[in-house]
Coordinates of C-alpha atoms in Angstrom, one line a residue:
M475 CA 14.1 9.0 30.0
Q476 CA 15.2 6.3 27.4
T477 CA 12.7 4.5 24.5
N478 CA 12.7 2.3 21.4
F479 CA 10.9 4.6 19.4
L480 CA 10.2 8.4 20.1
V481 CA 7.3 9.9 18.2
I482 CA 7.2 13.6 18.0
G483 CA 3.4 14.8 16.9
S484 CA 0.3 13.2 17.2
G485 CA -1.5 13.5 14.1
I486 CA -2.9 10.4 12.1
S487 CA 0.5 9.6 11.0
G488 CA 1.9 9.5 14.4
L489 CA -0.6 7.7 16.1
N490 CA -0.9 5.0 13.3
F491 CA 2.9 4.3 13.5
A492 CA 2.7 4.2 17.3
L493 CA 0.3 1.7 17.6
Q494 CA 2.1 -0.7 15.2
A495 CA 5.7 -0.1 16.6
A496 CA 4.5 -0.6 20.1
K497 CA 4.3 -4.3 19.0
K498 CA 8.2 -4.4 18.9
G499 CA 9.1 -2.1 21.5
K500 CA 8.2 0.9 23.8
V501 CA 7.2 4.0 22.4
V502 CA 7.1 7.5 23.3
I503 CA 4.6 9.9 22.1
V504 CA 5.7 13.6 22.6
T505 CA 3.0 16.1 21.6
K506 CA 2.9 20.3 22.3
K507 CA -0.7 20.1 23.4
K508 CA -3.1 17.3 23.7
L509 CA -3.1 14.2 22.1
V510 CA -6.0 15.0 19.7
D511 CA -4.5 18.4 18.9
S512 CA -3.4 18.0 15.2
N513 CA -4.1 19.1 11.6
T514 CA -5.9 15.5 11.2
N515 CA -8.4 16.7 13.6
F516 CA -9.4 19.4 11.1
A517 CA -9.4 17.1 8.2
Q518 CA -13.1 17.4 6.9
G519 CA -13.1 15.8 3.5
G520 CA -11.9 12.2 3.6
I521 CA -9.2 9.6 2.3
A522 CA -8.8 8.9 -1.4
A523 CA -8.4 5.5 -2.6
V524 CA -9.3 3.3 -5.3
L525 CA -12.5 1.0 -3.9
D526 CA -14.7 1.0 -6.9
Q527 CA -15.0 -1.4 -9.9
T528 CA -15.1 1.7 -12.3
D529 CA -11.9 3.2 -10.8
N530 CA -8.4 1.9 -11.1
F531 CA -4.6 2.6 -10.2
E532 CA -4.1 4.3 -13.0
K533 CA -6.6 6.9 -13.1
H534 CA -5.9 7.9 -9.6
I535 CA -1.8 8.1 -10.3
E536 CA -2.8 10.1 -13.3
D537 CA -5.1 12.5 -11.4
T538 CA -2.5 12.9 -8.7
L539 CA 0.2 13.7 -11.5
K540 CA -1.8 16.2 -13.4
T541 CA -2.8 18.1 -10.3
G542 CA 0.8 18.3 -9.1
T543 CA 1.9 19.3 -12.5
Y544 CA 3.9 16.3 -12.9
H545 CA 6.5 17.5 -10.7
N546 CA 5.9 14.7 -8.6
N547 CA 7.9 11.6 -7.7
K548 CA 5.7 8.7 -9.8
K549 CA 7.3 5.8 -7.9
A550 CA 5.9 7.2 -4.7
I551 CA 2.4 8.0 -5.9
E552 CA 2.2 4.4 -7.4
F553 CA 3.4 3.1 -4.1
M554 CA 0.9 5.0 -2.4
V555 CA -1.9 4.3 -4.8
K556 CA -1.7 0.4 -4.8
N557 CA -1.5 0.3 -0.9
S558 CA -4.8 2.7 -0.8
A559 CA -7.2 0.1 -0.1
D560 CA -5.2 -1.6 2.4
A561 CA -4.9 1.8 4.4
I562 CA -8.7 2.1 4.3
Y563 CA -9.5 -1.5 5.5
R564 CA -6.8 -1.4 8.5
L565 CA -8.5 1.9 9.8
I566 CA -12.1 -0.1 9.5
D567 CA -10.6 -3.0 11.5
L568 CA -9.2 -0.4 13.9
G569 CA -12.8 0.9 14.0
V570 CA -13.3 3.6 11.8
K571 CA -17.0 3.8 10.6
F572 CA -16.7 5.1 7.3
Q573 CA -20.2 6.2 5.4
K574 CA -22.2 3.2 3.7
E575 CA -24.9 3.1 1.1
N576 CA -26.3 -0.2 1.0
G577 CA -23.8 -2.1 2.6
K578 CA -21.0 -0.7 0.4
L579 CA -18.7 2.2 1.2
S580 CA -19.9 5.6 0.0
L581 CA -17.7 7.5 -2.3
T582 CA -17.3 11.3 -2.9
K583 CA -15.8 13.7 -5.6
E584 CA -13.1 16.1 -5.0
G585 CA -11.5 18.9 -6.8
G586 CA -9.1 17.5 -9.5
H587 CA -10.5 13.6 -9.3
S588 CA -11.8 12.1 -12.3
H589 CA -13.5 9.3 -10.1
R590 CA -15.6 9.1 -7.1
R591 CA -13.0 7.8 -4.8
I592 CA -13.1 9.5 -1.6
A593 CA -14.5 7.3 1.6
F594 CA -15.8 9.6 4.4
V595 CA -17.2 10.0 7.7
G596 CA -19.8 12.9 7.3
D597 CA -17.7 16.2 7.1
Y598 CA -15.6 15.2 10.1
T599 CA -13.4 12.4 8.8
G600 CA -10.2 13.3 10.4
K601 CA -11.7 14.2 13.7
E602 CA -13.3 10.3 14.0
I603 CA -10.1 8.6 12.7
E604 CA -8.4 10.8 15.4
R605 CA -10.8 9.7 18.1
I606 CA -10.3 6.0 17.0
L607 CA -6.4 6.3 17.0
V608 CA -6.4 7.9 20.3
K609 CA -8.8 5.6 21.9
R610 CA -6.4 2.6 20.8
V611 CA -3.1 4.4 21.8
K612 CA -4.1 5.5 25.2
E613 CA -5.1 1.7 26.1
H614 CA -1.7 0.2 24.5
P615 CA 0.7 -0.7 27.4
N616 CA 3.7 -0.3 25.5
I617 CA 2.8 3.4 24.8
T618 CA 3.6 6.7 26.9
I619 CA 1.9 9.7 26.1
L620 CA 3.7 13.2 27.0
E621 CA 1.1 15.6 26.4
D622 CA 2.1 19.5 26.8
S623 CA 5.2 18.7 26.0
F624 CA 7.1 20.8 23.2
A625 CA 10.1 19.3 21.2
L626 CA 13.1 21.6 21.0
K627 CA 15.9 20.1 19.6
L628 CA 16.9 16.8 18.0
L629 CA 19.7 15.3 19.7
T630 CA 22.7 13.8 17.5
Q631 CA 26.0 11.9 17.8
K632 CA 28.6 12.3 15.2
S633 CA 31.4 9.8 14.3
F634 CA 33.7 9.1 11.7
L635 CA 32.4 5.8 10.1
R636 CA 28.8 6.5 10.7
G637 CA 28.4 10.1 10.3
K638 CA 25.7 11.9 12.0
T639 CA 23.3 9.9 14.1
C640 CA 20.2 11.0 15.7
V641 CA 19.6 9.9 19.2
G642 CA 16.6 11.2 20.2
A643 CA 15.2 15.1 21.3
Q644 CA 15.3 17.8 24.0
I645 CA 11.9 18.7 25.4
I646 CA 10.1 21.4 27.5
R647 CA 7.9 19.4 29.9
G648 CA 6.3 21.8 32.6
N649 CA 8.9 24.0 34.2
K650 CA 11.8 21.8 33.0
I651 CA 13.8 21.1 30.1
E652 CA 14.3 17.1 29.6
N653 CA 16.1 14.9 27.2
I654 CA 14.5 11.8 25.6
F655 CA 17.2 8.9 23.9
A656 CA 15.7 6.6 21.4
D657 CA 16.7 4.2 19.0
Q658 CA 14.8 5.8 16.2
T659 CA 13.4 9.5 16.4
I660 CA 10.0 9.9 14.3
L661 CA 9.0 13.1 13.0
S662 CA 5.1 13.7 12.2
T663 CA 4.9 17.2 13.2
G664 CA 2.4 18.4 10.8
G665 CA 2.6 21.5 8.8
V666 CA 3.2 24.9 8.6
G667 CA 0.2 26.8 8.2
Q668 CA 0.6 29.4 11.1
L669 CA 3.2 30.8 9.4
F670 CA 0.7 33.0 7.3
L671 CA -1.8 35.3 8.7
H672 CA -5.1 33.6 7.0
T673 CA -5.0 29.5 7.6
T674 CA -6.9 26.8 8.1
N675 CA -4.5 25.2 10.1
P676 CA -4.7 24.7 14.3
P677 CA -2.1 27.0 16.2
I678 CA 0.3 24.0 16.7
A679 CA 1.2 24.2 13.0
T680 CA 4.3 26.4 13.1
G681 CA 7.0 24.0 11.1
D682 CA 8.9 22.7 14.2
G683 CA 9.6 19.4 12.6
I684 CA 11.2 20.9 9.7
A685 CA 12.9 23.3 11.4
M686 CA 14.5 21.0 13.8
A687 CA 15.5 18.7 10.9
S688 CA 17.1 21.6 8.7
Q689 CA 19.2 22.4 12.0
I690 CA 20.8 18.9 11.8
G691 CA 21.6 18.6 8.4
C692 CA 18.6 17.0 6.8
K693 CA 17.5 17.6 3.4
I694 CA 14.7 20.0 2.7
K695 CA 12.7 20.1 -0.7
D696 CA 10.3 22.0 -2.4
M697 CA 9.3 24.2 0.3
E698 CA 7.9 26.9 -1.8
F699 CA 4.6 24.8 -2.7
I700 CA 2.3 26.0 -0.4
Q701 CA -1.4 25.1 -1.0
F702 CA -4.0 27.4 -0.4
H703 CA -7.1 26.1 0.1
P704 CA -10.0 28.0 -2.1
T705 CA -12.7 27.9 0.2
A706 CA -11.9 29.1 3.9
L707 CA -14.8 30.5 5.1
N708 CA -14.6 34.2 4.7
E709 CA -15.2 35.4 8.2
N710 CA -13.2 37.2 10.9
T711 CA -11.9 33.7 12.5
F712 CA -8.5 32.6 13.3
P713 CA -7.7 30.0 12.1
K714 CA -10.4 30.2 9.4
F715 CA -13.0 27.7 9.2
L716 CA -12.6 25.1 6.2
I717 CA -15.8 24.6 3.7
S718 CA -14.6 21.1 2.4
E719 CA -14.6 20.3 -0.9
T720 CA -16.6 17.7 -0.7
V721 CA -19.3 20.5 -0.6
R722 CA -18.5 21.3 -4.3
G723 CA -18.2 17.4 -4.9
E724 CA -21.9 17.3 -3.9
G725 CA -22.3 20.2 -6.5
A726 CA -21.8 23.4 -4.7
K727 CA -20.6 26.0 -7.4
L728 CA -18.5 29.0 -6.9
V729 CA -20.3 32.1 -7.8
N730 CA -19.1 35.9 -7.5
E731 CA -21.8 39.0 -6.4
K732 CA -23.6 38.8 -10.0
G733 CA -24.1 35.3 -9.6
E734 CA -21.9 34.3 -12.3
R735 CA -20.1 30.7 -12.3
F736 CA -16.6 32.1 -13.0
M737 CA -14.8 28.9 -13.0
S738 CA -16.7 27.5 -16.0
N739 CA -14.2 28.6 -18.8
I740 CA -11.3 28.0 -16.7
H741 CA -10.8 24.6 -16.3
P742 CA -12.3 21.4 -17.8
L743 CA -13.6 20.3 -14.2
K744 CA -15.2 23.8 -13.4
D745 CA -15.7 24.2 -9.7
L746 CA -13.9 21.1 -9.2
A747 CA -10.5 22.2 -10.6
P748 CA -7.4 21.6 -8.7
R749 CA -6.9 23.8 -5.6
D750 CA -4.0 26.1 -7.0
I751 CA -6.0 27.1 -10.0
A752 CA -9.4 27.5 -8.1
A753 CA -7.5 29.5 -5.6
R754 CA -5.7 31.9 -8.1
E755 CA -9.4 32.6 -9.8
I756 CA -10.8 33.6 -6.4
Y757 CA -8.1 35.7 -5.7
K758 CA -8.8 37.5 -9.1
Q759 CA -12.4 37.6 -8.7
Q760 CA -11.8 39.2 -5.0
K761 CA -10.4 42.4 -6.6
T762 CA -13.6 43.1 -7.7
S763 CA -16.4 40.9 -5.8
Q764 CA -16.9 38.5 -2.9
V765 CA -16.9 35.2 -3.9
F766 CA -19.6 32.4 -2.6
L767 CA -20.4 28.8 -2.4
D768 CA -24.0 28.1 -3.7
I769 CA -25.5 24.9 -2.8
R770 CA -29.1 26.2 -2.5
H771 CA -30.7 23.7 -4.6
K772 CA -30.0 20.9 -1.7
S773 CA -32.8 20.3 0.6
R774 CA -32.1 21.3 4.1
E775 CA -32.4 17.3 5.2
Y776 CA -29.9 16.3 3.2
L777 CA -27.2 19.4 4.0
K778 CA -27.7 18.4 7.7
K779 CA -27.2 15.0 7.0
R780 CA -24.0 15.1 4.7
F781 CA -22.4 18.2 6.1
P782 CA -23.7 18.4 9.8
Q783 CA -20.1 20.0 11.5
I784 CA -20.2 22.7 8.5
Y785 CA -24.1 23.1 8.8
E786 CA -24.0 23.5 12.6
K787 CA -21.1 26.3 12.1
L788 CA -22.8 28.3 9.8
K789 CA -25.7 28.0 11.6
K790 CA -24.1 29.6 14.5
L791 CA -23.2 32.3 12.2
K792 CA -26.5 33.1 10.9
I793 CA -25.8 31.6 8.0
D794 CA -28.4 29.1 6.3
M795 CA -26.5 27.1 3.7
A796 CA -30.0 25.8 2.6
K797 CA -30.9 29.3 1.5
D798 CA -27.7 31.7 1.8
L799 CA -24.6 32.1 -0.1
I800 CA -21.5 30.9 1.8
P801 CA -18.5 33.5 1.6
V802 CA -15.3 31.9 1.0
T803 CA -11.8 33.1 0.6
P804 CA -8.4 31.1 0.1
A805 CA -6.2 30.7 2.9
A806 CA -2.9 28.3 3.5
H807 CA -3.6 24.6 4.0
Y808 CA -0.9 22.5 3.2
E809 CA 2.7 22.2 2.7
C810 CA 3.5 20.1 -0.1
G811 CA 7.2 20.1 0.3
G812 CA 9.2 19.3 3.7
I813 CA 11.9 16.9 4.7
E814 CA 12.9 14.9 2.2
V815 CA 12.4 11.1 2.4
D816 CA 12.4 7.8 0.6
L817 CA 9.7 5.3 0.4
S818 CA 10.5 4.1 4.0
G819 CA 10.5 7.4 5.5
R820 CA 14.5 7.5 5.9
T821 CA 16.0 11.0 6.1
N822 CA 19.7 11.6 5.4
V823 CA 20.6 11.3 9.2
K824 CA 20.7 7.7 10.3
N825 CA 17.7 6.8 12.9
L826 CA 15.9 9.7 12.1
F827 CA 12.3 8.9 10.1
A828 CA 9.5 10.9 9.2
F829 CA 6.2 10.8 7.4
G830 CA 3.0 13.1 7.1
E831 CA 2.7 16.5 6.1
V832 CA 6.1 17.4 7.5
T833 CA 7.8 15.3 4.6
C834 CA 8.4 15.5 0.8
T835 CA 7.7 12.0 -0.6
G836 CA 7.5 13.7 -3.9
V837 CA 3.8 12.3 -3.9
H838 CA 2.0 15.7 -4.1
G839 CA 4.6 17.6 -6.5
A840 CA 4.0 21.1 -7.2
N841 CA 0.0 20.7 -5.8
R842 CA -1.5 18.2 -3.6
L843 CA -4.5 16.3 -5.0
A844 CA -7.4 16.7 -2.5
S845 CA -7.6 14.0 -0.2
N846 CA -4.5 12.4 -0.9
S847 CA -3.1 13.8 2.4
L848 CA -4.5 11.4 5.2
L849 CA -3.9 8.3 2.7
E850 CA -0.1 9.6 2.4
A851 CA 0.2 9.9 6.2
L852 CA -1.4 6.7 6.4
V853 CA 0.7 4.6 3.8
F854 CA 3.8 5.9 4.4
S855 CA 3.7 5.4 8.3
N856 CA 2.6 1.9 7.7
Q857 CA 5.6 1.1 5.9
V858 CA 7.9 2.8 8.2
A859 CA 6.3 0.7 11.1
K860 CA 6.6 -2.4 8.8
N861 CA 10.6 -1.6 8.3
L862 CA 11.6 -0.5 11.6
T863 CA 12.8 -2.7 14.4
S864 CA 14.1 -1.9 18.2
T865 CA 17.6 -2.1 18.4
Q866 CA 19.8 -1.7 21.5
A867 CA 19.2 1.2 23.2
V868 CA 21.5 4.0 22.5
K869 CA 23.6 5.3 25.4
K870 CA 22.6 8.5 26.9
I871 CA 25.1 11.4 26.4
K872 CA 25.5 14.6 28.1
I873 CA 23.8 17.0 26.9
E874 CA 23.9 21.1 28.3
N875 CA 20.5 22.2 28.7
P876 CA 19.5 25.9 28.0
K877 CA 18.0 28.3 30.2
L878 CA 14.5 28.1 30.7
L879 CA 12.8 31.7 30.5
K880 CA 9.4 32.6 32.1
E881 CA 6.4 33.2 29.8
N882 CA 6.0 36.8 31.1
S883 CA 9.8 37.5 30.2
K884 CA 10.3 40.8 27.8
E885 CA 12.1 38.2 25.4
T886 CA 8.7 36.2 25.2
L887 CA 6.4 39.3 25.1
L888 CA 8.7 40.2 21.9
A889 CA 8.4 37.1 20.3
K890 CA 5.1 37.3 20.3
K891 CA 5.4 40.2 18.5
L892 CA 7.5 38.9 16.1
R893 CA 5.6 36.2 15.2
Q894 CA 2.5 38.4 14.1
E895 CA 5.2 40.0 11.8
I896 CA 6.2 36.7 10.6
K897 CA 2.4 35.9 9.5
N898 CA 2.2 39.5 7.9
I899 CA 5.5 39.0 5.9
M900 CA 4.5 35.2 4.7
W901 CA 0.8 36.6 3.6
R902 CA 2.2 39.6 1.9
Y903 CA 5.4 38.1 0.3
S904 CA 4.9 34.1 0.0
G905 CA 0.9 34.2 -0.7
I906 CA -1.1 33.1 -3.6
V907 CA 0.6 35.3 -6.3
R908 CA 4.5 36.2 -5.7
N909 CA 7.2 38.9 -6.4
R910 CA 10.4 37.3 -6.7
K911 CA 11.9 40.6 -6.6
K912 CA 10.2 41.8 -3.4
I913 CA 11.2 38.6 -2.0
K914 CA 14.5 39.1 -2.5
K915 CA 14.7 42.8 -1.7
E916 CA 12.2 43.1 1.2
A917 CA 11.0 39.6 2.4
I918 CA 14.2 38.0 2.9
P919 CA 16.1 40.6 4.7
K920 CA 13.4 41.1 7.0
M921 CA 13.0 37.6 8.1
I922 CA 16.8 37.2 8.5
K923 CA 16.4 40.1 11.0
I924 CA 13.7 38.6 12.9
A925 CA 15.9 35.0 12.9
K926 CA 19.1 36.6 14.0
Y927 CA 17.5 38.4 17.2
L928 CA 15.7 35.2 18.3
R929 CA 18.9 33.2 17.9
K930 CA 20.7 35.8 19.9
T931 CA 18.3 35.2 23.0
K932 CA 19.9 34.4 25.9
G933 CA 17.5 31.2 27.1
T934 CA 14.5 29.8 25.7
N935 CA 10.9 28.5 26.3
Q936 CA 7.9 27.2 24.0
E937 CA 7.0 30.5 22.6
I938 CA 10.4 32.0 21.6
A939 CA 11.3 28.5 20.3
E940 CA 8.2 28.5 18.2
T941 CA 8.6 31.8 16.6
L942 CA 12.3 30.8 15.9
N943 CA 11.2 27.7 14.0
M944 CA 8.6 29.8 12.1
A945 CA 11.3 32.2 10.8
Q946 CA 13.7 29.5 10.1
V947 CA 11.0 27.9 8.0
S948 CA 9.8 31.1 6.5
L949 CA 13.3 31.7 5.3
L950 CA 13.4 28.1 3.5
I951 CA 9.9 28.8 1.8
L952 CA 10.8 32.7 1.0
K953 CA 14.3 31.4 -0.4
A954 CA 12.8 28.6 -2.3
A955 CA 10.3 30.6 -4.0
Y956 CA 12.8 33.3 -5.1
K957 CA 14.7 30.4 -6.6
R958 CA 11.8 29.2 -8.5
R959 CA 11.9 31.6 -11.5
K960 CA 8.8 30.1 -13.5
S961 CA 5.1 29.4 -12.2
I962 CA 4.1 26.0 -11.4
G963 CA 1.7 24.4 -9.3
C964 CA 1.0 26.4 -5.9
H965 CA 3.9 28.5 -6.8
F966 CA 2.5 31.5 -9.2
V967 CA 5.1 34.2 -10.1
E968 CA 3.9 37.5 -11.0
F969 CA 6.0 39.8 -13.6

């Protein structure tokens, strides 16, 4: 198969790009499950943007820098923030119906923000955006969608003058391995949450894009900065159900078993402190007490209208958020680092671009500001689409395809066991609080052993390849965490 633009991943950034790129050439979208299966679908809160006269760019930029502990790329933040309103209005033009009051966009507040600046759709913003984008993509004649197709590796050519060039990807589709050749290849594969025992991310979030990019020599940056969301529902569910930060934005308080508001003396923003700070305080409290969200001062009618998805989920678990405390716990949520790209989404490998959570633009620094993730995905995918042009199609090259193993093979069954071991290792050694000595002496050797075994497997399939991706990306995180001696943002070191 040959195309102008190959998009790997079907979250907000990939679909948004595909719609615009389809005006310039043929687009193929490869997604390992269904088109709607992405982290975007799980995003409850909203999109941060300067939309109110009492707010301004400087305040949003400063909030982003402060939350990222000034480890950020300020130019990238400025670019994102100044294009934030345009990104919102483009979604409105596509058909996204953000919440309004008296004809104006309703804006809410989340952790780390000094102003109400988050546009939202109930408590299912990501789901609604994904629904609209999927509808538009399916309608477009220039877009081919390959669902249930797993990207195995990126294809490259090397020349003395041009260096390494990406020419497409090798995929597993059904019971066959196929090669797709493309003028430009775009990674929008999302995050890494499934590397951890407890996560808010769906099963697809196994770090595939970062693994594939690192294998062909892409620069990877800031992998140690894993954001743990403070308020995942503390129930025995996998993945963890997220209790959106907007619940605290609308007045919920964090309390312990004694009913004490323990965040009051920790940070000036109290319960709306940045996520890294709130997650660590909950972690400390959990040594002696369960932690809860308390929003019982709000009426049942208000809660059902404002948080319909959360209300119904809790109701099924026999938790009435109008009269009961909501048990919460931190869970792996977002990778602030990733493939290093410039403002135009370029990697250091020619004709390979990336945007969204798979990348490190420098926007988030050492900790992401709430509701900047969907914004970053939109702004940078818009920019890549604006700059890219379709060129003469690359020539097909001969690629040797690996042997495809059956799903019930002994190698596959062992890969499933190793996947669980990876999750346990990462939660224990690269969680909310880290010990560098243990990472070096215990975690890294264990992960190297897992990766070595998987690399030696004669043949592959999605289970084996995904598990190897998880091991490789885990090693990137562990090594980065070991190298970072001092605590900063999401990376907290105990001595």
